[in-house]
mmCIF file of C-alpha atoms and ligand atoms in Angstrom:
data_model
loop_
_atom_site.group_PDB
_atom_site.id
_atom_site.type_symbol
_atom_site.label_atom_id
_atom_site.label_comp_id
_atom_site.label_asym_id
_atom_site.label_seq_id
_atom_site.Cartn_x
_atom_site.Cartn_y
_atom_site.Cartn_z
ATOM 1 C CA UNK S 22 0.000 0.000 0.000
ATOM 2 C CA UNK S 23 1.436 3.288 -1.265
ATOM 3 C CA UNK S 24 -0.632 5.946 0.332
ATOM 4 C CA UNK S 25 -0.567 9.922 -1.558
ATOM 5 C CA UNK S 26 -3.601 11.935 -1.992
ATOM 6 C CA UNK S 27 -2.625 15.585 -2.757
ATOM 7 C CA UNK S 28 -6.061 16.728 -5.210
ATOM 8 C CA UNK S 29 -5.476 20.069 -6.949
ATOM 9 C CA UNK S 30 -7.212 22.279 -5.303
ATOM 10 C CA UNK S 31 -4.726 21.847 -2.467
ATOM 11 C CA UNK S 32 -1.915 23.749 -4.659
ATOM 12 C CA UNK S 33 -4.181 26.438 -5.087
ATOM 13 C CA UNK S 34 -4.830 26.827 -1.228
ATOM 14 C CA UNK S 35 -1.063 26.860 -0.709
ATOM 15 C CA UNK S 36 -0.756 28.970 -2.479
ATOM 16 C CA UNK S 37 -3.421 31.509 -1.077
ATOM 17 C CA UNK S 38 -1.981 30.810 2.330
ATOM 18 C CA UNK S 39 0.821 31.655 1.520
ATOM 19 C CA UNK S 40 -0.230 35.275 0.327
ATOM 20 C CA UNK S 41 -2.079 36.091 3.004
ATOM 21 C CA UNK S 42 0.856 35.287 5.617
ATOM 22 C CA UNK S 43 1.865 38.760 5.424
ATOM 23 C CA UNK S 44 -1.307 39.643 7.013
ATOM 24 C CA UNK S 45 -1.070 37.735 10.493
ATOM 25 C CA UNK S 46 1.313 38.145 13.468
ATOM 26 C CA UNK S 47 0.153 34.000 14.747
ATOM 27 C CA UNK S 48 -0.524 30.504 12.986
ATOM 28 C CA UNK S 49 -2.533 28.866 15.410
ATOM 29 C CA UNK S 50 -2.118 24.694 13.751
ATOM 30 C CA UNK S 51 -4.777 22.548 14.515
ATOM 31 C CA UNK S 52 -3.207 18.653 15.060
ATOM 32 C CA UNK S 53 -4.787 15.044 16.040
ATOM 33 C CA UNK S 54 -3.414 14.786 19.157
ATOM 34 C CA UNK S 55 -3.529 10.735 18.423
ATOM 35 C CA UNK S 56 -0.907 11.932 15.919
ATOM 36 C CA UNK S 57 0.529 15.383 16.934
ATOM 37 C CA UNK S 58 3.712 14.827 14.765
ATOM 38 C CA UNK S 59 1.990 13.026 11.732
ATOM 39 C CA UNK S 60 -0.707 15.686 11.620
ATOM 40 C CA UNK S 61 1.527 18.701 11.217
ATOM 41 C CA UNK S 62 1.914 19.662 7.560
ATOM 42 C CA UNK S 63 5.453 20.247 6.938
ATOM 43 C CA UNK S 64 4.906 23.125 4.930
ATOM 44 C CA UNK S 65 3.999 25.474 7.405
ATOM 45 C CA UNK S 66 6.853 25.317 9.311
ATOM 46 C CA UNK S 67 8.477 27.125 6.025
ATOM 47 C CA UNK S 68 5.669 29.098 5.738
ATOM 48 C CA UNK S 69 5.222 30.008 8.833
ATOM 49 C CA UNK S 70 9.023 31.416 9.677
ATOM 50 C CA UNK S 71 9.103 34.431 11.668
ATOM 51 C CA UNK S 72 5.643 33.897 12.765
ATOM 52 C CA UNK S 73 4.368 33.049 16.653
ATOM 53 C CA UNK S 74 3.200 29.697 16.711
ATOM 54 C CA UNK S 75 0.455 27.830 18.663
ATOM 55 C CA UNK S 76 -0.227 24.144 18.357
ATOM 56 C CA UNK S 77 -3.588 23.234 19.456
ATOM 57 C CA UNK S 78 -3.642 19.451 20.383
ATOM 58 C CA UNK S 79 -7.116 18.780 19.144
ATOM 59 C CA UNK S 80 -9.425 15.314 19.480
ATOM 60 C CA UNK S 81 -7.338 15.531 23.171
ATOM 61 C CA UNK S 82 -10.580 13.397 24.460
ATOM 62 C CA UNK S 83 -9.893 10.665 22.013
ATOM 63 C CA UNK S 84 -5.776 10.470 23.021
ATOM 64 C CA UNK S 85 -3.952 8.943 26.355
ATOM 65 C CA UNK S 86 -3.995 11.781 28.642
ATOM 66 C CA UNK S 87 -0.143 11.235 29.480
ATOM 67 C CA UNK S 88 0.895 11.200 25.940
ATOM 68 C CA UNK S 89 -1.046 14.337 25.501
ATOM 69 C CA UNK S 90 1.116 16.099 28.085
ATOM 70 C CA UNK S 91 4.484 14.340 26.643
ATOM 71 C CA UNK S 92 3.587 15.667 23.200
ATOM 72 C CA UNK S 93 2.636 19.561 24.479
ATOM 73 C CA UNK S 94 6.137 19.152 26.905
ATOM 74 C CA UNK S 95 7.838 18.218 22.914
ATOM 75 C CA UNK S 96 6.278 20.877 21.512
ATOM 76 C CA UNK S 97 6.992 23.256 24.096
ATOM 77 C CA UNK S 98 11.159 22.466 24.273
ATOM 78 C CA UNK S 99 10.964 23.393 20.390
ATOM 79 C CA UNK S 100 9.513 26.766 21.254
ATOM 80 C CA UNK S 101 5.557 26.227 20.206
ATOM 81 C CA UNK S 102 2.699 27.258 22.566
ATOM 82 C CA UNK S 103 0.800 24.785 22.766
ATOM 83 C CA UNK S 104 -2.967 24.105 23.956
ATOM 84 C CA UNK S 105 -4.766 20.929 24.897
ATOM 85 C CA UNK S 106 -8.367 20.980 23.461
ATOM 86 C CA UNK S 107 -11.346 19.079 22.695
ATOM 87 C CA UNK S 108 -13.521 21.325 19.974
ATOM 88 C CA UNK S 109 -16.196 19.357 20.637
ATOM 89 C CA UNK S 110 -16.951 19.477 24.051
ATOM 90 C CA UNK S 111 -15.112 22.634 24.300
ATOM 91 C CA UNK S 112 -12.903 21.816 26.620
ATOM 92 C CA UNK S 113 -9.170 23.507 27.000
ATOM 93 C CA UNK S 114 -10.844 26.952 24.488
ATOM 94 C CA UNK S 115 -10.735 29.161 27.358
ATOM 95 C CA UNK S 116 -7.080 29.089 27.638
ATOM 96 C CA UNK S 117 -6.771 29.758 23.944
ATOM 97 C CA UNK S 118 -7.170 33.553 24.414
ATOM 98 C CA UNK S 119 -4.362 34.257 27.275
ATOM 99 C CA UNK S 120 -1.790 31.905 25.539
ATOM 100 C CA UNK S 121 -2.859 33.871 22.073
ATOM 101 C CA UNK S 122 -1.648 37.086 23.904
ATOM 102 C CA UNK S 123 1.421 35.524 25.485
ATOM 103 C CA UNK S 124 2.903 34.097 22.051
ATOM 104 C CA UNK S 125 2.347 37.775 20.554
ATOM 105 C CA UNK S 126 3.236 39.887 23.320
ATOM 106 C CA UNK S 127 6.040 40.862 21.348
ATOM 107 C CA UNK S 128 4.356 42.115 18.778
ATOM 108 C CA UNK S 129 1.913 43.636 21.137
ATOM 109 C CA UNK S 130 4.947 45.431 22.577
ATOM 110 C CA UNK S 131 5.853 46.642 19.550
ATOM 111 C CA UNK S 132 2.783 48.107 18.803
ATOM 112 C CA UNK S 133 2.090 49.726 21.630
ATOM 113 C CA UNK S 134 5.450 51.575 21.697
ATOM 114 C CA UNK S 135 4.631 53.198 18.395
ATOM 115 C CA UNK S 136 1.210 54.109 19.910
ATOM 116 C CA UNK S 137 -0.449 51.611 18.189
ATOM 117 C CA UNK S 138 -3.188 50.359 20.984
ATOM 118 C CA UNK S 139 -5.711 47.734 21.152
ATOM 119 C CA UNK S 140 -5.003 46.209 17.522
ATOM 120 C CA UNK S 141 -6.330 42.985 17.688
ATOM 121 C CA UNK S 142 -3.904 39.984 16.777
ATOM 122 C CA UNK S 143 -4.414 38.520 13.867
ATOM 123 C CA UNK S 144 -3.885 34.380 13.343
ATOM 124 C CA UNK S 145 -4.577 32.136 10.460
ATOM 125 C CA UNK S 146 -5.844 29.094 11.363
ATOM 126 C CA UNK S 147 -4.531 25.815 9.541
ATOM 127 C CA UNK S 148 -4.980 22.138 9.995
ATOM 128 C CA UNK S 149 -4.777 19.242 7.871
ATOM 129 C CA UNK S 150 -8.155 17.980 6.783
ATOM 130 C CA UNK S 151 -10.611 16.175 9.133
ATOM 131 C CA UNK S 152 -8.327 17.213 12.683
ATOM 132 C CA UNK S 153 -11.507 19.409 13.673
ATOM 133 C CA UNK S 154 -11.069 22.620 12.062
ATOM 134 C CA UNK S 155 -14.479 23.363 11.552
ATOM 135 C CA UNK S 156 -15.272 21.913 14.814
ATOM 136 C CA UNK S 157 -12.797 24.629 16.599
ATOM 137 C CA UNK S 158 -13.876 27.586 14.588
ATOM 138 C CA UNK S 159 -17.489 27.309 15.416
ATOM 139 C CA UNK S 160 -17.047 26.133 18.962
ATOM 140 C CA UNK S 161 -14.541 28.924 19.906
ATOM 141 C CA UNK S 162 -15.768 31.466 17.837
ATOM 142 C CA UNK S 163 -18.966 30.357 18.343
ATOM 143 C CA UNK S 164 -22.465 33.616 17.501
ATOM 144 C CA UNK S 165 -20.229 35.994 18.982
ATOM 145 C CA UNK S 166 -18.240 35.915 15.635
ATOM 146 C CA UNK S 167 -19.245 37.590 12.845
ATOM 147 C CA UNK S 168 -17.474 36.795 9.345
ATOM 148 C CA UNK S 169 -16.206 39.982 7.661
ATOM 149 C CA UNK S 170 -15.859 38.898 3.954
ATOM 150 C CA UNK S 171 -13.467 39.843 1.945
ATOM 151 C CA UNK S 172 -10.843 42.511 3.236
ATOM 152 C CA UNK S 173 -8.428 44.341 0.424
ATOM 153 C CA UNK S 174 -5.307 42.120 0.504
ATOM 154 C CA UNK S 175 -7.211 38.901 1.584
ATOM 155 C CA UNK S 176 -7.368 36.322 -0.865
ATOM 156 C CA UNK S 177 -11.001 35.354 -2.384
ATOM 157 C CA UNK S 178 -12.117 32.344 -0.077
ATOM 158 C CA UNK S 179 -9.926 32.961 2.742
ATOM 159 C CA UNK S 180 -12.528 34.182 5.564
ATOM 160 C CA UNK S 181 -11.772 36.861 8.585
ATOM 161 C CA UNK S 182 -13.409 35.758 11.410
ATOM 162 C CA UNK S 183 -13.506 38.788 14.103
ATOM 163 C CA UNK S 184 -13.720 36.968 17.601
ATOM 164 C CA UNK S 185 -13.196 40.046 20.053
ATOM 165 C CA UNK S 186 -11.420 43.240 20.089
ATOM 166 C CA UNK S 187 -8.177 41.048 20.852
ATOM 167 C CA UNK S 188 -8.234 38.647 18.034
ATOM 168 C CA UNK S 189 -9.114 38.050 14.533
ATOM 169 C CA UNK S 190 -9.254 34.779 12.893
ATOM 170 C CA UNK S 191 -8.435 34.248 9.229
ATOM 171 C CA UNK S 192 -9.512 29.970 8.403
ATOM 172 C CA UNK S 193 -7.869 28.238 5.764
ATOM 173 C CA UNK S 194 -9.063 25.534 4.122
ATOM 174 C CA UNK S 195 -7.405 22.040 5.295
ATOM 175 C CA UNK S 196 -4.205 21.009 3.325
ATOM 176 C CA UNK S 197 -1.660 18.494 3.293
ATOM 177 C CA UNK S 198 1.516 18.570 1.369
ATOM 178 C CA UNK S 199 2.534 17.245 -1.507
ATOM 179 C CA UNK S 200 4.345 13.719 -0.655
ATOM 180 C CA UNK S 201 4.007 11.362 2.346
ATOM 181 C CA UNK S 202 8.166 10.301 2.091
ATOM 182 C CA UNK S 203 7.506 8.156 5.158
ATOM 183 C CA UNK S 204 4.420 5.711 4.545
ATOM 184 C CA UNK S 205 3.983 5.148 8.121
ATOM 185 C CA UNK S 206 3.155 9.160 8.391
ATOM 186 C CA UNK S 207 0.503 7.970 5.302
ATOM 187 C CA UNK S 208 -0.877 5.079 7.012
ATOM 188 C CA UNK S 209 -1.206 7.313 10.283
ATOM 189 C CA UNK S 210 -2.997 9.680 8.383
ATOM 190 C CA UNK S 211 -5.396 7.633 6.579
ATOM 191 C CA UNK S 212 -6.195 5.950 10.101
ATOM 192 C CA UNK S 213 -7.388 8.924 11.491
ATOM 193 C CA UNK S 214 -9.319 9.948 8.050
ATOM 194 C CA UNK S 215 -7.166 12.456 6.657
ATOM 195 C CA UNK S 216 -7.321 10.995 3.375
ATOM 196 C CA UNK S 217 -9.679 10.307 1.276
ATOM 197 C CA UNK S 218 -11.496 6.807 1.965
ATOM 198 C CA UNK S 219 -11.707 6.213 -1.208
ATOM 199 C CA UNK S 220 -8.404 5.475 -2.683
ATOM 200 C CA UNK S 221 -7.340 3.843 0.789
ATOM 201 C CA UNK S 222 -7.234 -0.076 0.484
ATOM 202 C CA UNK S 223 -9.099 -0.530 4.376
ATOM 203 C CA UNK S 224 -8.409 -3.864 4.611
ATOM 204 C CA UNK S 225 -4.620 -3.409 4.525
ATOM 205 C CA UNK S 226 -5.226 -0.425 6.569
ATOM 206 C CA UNK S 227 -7.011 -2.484 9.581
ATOM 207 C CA UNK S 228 -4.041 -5.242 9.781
ATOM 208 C CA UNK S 229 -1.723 -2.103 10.303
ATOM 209 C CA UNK S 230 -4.071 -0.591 13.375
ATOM 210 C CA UNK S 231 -3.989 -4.547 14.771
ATOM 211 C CA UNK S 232 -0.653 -4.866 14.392
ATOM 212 C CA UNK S 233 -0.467 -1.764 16.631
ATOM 213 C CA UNK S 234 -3.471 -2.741 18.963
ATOM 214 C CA UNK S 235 -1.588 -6.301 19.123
ATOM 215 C CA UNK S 236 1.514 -4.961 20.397
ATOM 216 C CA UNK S 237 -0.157 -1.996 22.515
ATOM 217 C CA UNK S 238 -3.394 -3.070 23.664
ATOM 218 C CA UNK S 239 -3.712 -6.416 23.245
ATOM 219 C CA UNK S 240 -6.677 -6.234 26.516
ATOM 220 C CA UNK S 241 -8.721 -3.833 24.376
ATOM 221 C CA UNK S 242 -9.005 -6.483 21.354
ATOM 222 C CA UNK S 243 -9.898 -9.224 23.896
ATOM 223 C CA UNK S 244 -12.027 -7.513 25.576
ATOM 224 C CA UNK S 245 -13.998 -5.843 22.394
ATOM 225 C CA UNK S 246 -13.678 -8.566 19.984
ATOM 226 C CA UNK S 247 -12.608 -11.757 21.787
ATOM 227 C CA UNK S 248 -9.406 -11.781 20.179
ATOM 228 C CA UNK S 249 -6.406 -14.126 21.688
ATOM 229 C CA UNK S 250 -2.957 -13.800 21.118
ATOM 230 C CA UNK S 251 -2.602 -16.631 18.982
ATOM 231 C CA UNK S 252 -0.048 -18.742 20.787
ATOM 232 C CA UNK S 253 -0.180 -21.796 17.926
ATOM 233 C CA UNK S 254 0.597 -19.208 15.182
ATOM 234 C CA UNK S 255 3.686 -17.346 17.063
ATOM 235 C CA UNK S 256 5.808 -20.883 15.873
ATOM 236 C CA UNK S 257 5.236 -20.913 12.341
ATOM 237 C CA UNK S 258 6.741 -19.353 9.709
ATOM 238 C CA UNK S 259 4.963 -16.082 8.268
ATOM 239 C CA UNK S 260 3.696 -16.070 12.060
ATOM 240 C CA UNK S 261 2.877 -12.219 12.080
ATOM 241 C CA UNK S 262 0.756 -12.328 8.719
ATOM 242 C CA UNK S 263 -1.205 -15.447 9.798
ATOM 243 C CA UNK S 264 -2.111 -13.573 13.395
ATOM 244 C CA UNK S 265 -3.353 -10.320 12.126
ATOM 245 C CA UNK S 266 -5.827 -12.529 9.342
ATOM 246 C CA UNK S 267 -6.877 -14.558 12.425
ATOM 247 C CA UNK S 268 -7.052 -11.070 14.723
ATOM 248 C CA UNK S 269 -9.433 -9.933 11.576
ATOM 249 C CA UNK S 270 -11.233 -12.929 10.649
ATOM 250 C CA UNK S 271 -12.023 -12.509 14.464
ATOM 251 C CA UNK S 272 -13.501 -9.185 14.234
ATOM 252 C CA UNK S 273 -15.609 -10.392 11.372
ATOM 253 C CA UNK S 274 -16.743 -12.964 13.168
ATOM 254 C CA UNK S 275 -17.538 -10.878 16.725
ATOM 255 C CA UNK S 276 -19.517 -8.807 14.849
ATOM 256 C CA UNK S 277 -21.432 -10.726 12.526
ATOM 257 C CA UNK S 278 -19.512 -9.530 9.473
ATOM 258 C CA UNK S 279 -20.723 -12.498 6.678
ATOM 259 C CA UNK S 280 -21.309 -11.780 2.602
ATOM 260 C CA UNK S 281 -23.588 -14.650 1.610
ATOM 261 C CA UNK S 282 -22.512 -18.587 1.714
ATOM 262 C CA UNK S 283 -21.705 -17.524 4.918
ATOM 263 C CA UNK S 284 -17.881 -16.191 4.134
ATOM 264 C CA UNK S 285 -16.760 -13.405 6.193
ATOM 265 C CA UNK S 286 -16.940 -10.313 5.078
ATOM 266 C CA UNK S 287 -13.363 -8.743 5.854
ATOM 267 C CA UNK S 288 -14.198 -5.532 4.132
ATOM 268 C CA UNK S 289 -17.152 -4.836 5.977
ATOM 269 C CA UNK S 290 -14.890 -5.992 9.811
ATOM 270 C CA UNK S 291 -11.789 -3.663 8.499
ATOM 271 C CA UNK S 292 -14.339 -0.746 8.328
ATOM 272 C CA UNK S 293 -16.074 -1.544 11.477
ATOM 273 C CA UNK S 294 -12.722 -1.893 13.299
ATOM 274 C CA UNK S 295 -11.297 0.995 11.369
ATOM 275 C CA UNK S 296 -14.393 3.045 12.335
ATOM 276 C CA UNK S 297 -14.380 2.028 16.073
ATOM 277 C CA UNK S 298 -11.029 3.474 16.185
ATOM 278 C CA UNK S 299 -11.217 6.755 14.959
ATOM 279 C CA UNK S 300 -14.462 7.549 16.725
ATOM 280 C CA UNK S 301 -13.370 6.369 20.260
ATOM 281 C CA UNK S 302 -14.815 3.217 20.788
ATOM 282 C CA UNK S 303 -11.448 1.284 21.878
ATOM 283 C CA UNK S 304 -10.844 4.009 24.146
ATOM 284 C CA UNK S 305 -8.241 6.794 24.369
ATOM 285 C CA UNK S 306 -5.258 5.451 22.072
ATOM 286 C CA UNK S 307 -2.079 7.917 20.611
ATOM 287 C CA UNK S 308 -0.314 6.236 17.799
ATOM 288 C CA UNK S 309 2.984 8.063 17.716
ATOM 289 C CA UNK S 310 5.244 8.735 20.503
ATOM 290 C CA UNK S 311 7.889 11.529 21.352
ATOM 291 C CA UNK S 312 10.689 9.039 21.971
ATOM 292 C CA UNK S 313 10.319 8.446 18.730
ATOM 293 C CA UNK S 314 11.278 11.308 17.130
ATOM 294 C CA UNK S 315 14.338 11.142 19.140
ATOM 295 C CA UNK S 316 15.969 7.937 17.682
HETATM 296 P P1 G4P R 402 -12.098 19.635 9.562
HETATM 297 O O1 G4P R 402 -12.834 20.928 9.460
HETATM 298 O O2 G4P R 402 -10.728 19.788 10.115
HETATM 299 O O3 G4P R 402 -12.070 18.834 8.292
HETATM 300 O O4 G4P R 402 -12.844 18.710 10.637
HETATM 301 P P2 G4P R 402 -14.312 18.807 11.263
HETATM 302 O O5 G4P R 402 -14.443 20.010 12.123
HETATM 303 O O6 G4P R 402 -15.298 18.589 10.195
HETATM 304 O O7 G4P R 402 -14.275 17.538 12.247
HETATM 305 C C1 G4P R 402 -14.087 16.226 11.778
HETATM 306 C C2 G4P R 402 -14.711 15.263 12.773
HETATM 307 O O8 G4P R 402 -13.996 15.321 14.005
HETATM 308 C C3 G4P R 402 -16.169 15.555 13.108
HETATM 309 O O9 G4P R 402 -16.794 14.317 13.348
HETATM 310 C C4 G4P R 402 -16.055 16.313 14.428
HETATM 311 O O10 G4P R 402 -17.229 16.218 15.217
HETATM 312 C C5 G4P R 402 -14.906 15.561 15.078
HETATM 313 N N1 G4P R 402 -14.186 16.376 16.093
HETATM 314 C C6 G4P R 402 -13.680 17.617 15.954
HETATM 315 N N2 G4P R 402 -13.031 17.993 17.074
HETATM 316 C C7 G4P R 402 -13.146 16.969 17.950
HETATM 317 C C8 G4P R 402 -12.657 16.741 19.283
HETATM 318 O O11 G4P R 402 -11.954 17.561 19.889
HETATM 319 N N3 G4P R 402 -12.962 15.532 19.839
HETATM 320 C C9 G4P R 402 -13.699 14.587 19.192
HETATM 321 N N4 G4P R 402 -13.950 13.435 19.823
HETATM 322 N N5 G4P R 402 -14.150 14.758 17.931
HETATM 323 C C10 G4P R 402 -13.873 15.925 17.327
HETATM 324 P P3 G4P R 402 -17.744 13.630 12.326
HETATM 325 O O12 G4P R 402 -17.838 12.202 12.698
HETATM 326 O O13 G4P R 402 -17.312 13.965 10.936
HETATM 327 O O14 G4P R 402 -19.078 14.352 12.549
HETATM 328 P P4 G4P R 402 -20.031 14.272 13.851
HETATM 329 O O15 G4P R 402 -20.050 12.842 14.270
HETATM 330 O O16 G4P R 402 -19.469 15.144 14.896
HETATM 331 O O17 G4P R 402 -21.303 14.766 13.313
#
């Protein structure tokens, strides 16, 4: 499995980004904080020189509470603000605002020493696609905001969002970048539904999460599904291979996953597991560690 999905329209939004970064003092990055490192676009780290920088570890309810503070602690050493969040239950927003003003107070400083008071700080929001952008925008900015259209300067599409006399919001539509060199960043990506469904090949996809669940969480498989590690199967050759079919015949067969004749549908289990996964249901699981950028 080869995973790339960079559609056209993605160029284009670079590109606008890009124009517009002469506009804002902050990027405030929306991440998975299953995958903090995996969800970053690379590109905005070039972009996005010279620029304060908040990373908002999104989806926080749906990652291990101690990796989410080993991740912000990474972030943090590399001179990111960083806030823990869940855009959908709101939690962790109310911080947003004083760490905002502490990242800029530079700026801020600057301003107000040329008798420049009370400008608002501008950010652009970015995030991949599907880490909760939307989700954030409405939740934080919530009525209160009201969307100013078009501004000279901004590019067509880009949208101002005025949240309070001390910040502006300027949303981007979600991009990626143009080649996943490390498949395992790919495979991360599609697991959390960053990429198009579509051109992913799920069933490949679900022996990669179960290789992971094996290793990790082997409770949370018994426990959902009834799957055991398969002692029998650790002698043979090919032993690996042979576990994860078993681990998803399993599945299949836990949940009733049949075609007719009374074959198992793996298509239909690598969803379901898939599925469980990315909305919660085998709990609060982070797929990528800090440690591991260290090696
Ligand atoms: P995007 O703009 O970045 O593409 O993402 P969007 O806001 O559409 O969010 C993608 C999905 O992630 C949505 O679920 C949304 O509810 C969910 N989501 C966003 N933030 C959080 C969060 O902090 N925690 C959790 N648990 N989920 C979050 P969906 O299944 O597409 O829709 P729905 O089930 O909410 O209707």
């Amino acid at each position: 499995m080869n995973i790339q999905w960079y559609p056209g329209h993605m160029t284009k939004a670079k590109r606008a980004m890009q124009e517009d970064l002469k506009l804002i003092d902050l990027i405030i990055e929306i991440t998975d904080a299953r995958i903090p490192y995996s969800s970053r676009n690379p590109d905005i780290d070039e972009l996005g020189k010279n620029k304060a920088r908040l990373i908002l570890l999104n989806k926080s309810d749906l990652a291990s509470e101690t990796w989410n503070d080993a991740w912000a602690r990474w972030f943090q050493a590399q001179g990111f603000h960083v806030v823990k969040v869940n855009s959908k239950s709101g939690a962790g927003l109310k911080q947003i605002n004083s760490v905002v003003q502490e990242a800029c107070k530079e700026k801020i400083e600057r301003d107000r020493k040329r008798g420049i008071l009370n400008r608002p700080v501008r950010a652009m929001v970015v995030g991949i696609p599907n880490v909760g952008k939307s989700t954030f925008i409405n939740s934080f900015a919530g009525k209160a905001c009201t969307k100013t259209g078009n501004k000279p300067g901004v590019t067509k599409g880009n949208q101002w969002i005025r949240l309070n006399k001390t910040l502006e919001l300027l949303d981007t539509p979600g991009i990626l970048w143009p080649r996943f060199e490390n498949q395992e960043v790919g495979k991360k990506l599609a697991l959390i539904g960053s990429i198009n469904d579509e051109i992913l090949n799920k069933e490949e996809l679900a022996l990669e999460l179960l290789k992971f669940m094996m290793r990790q969480y082997p409770e949370v498989l018994r426990e959902r599904y009834g799957i055991e590690e398969g002692e029998a199967e650790k002698q043979s050759d090919g032993a690996e291979e042979q576990i994860l079919a078993k681990g998803l015949e399993q599945i299949a067969k836990s949940r009733r996953c049949l075609l007719k004749g009374n074959e198992y549908d793996y298509k239909k289990a690598a969803n379901l597991f898939i599925d469980d996964y990315r909305n919660g249901r085998l709990g609060r699981i982070t797929l990528e560690f800090p440690k591991e950028r260290e090696e």
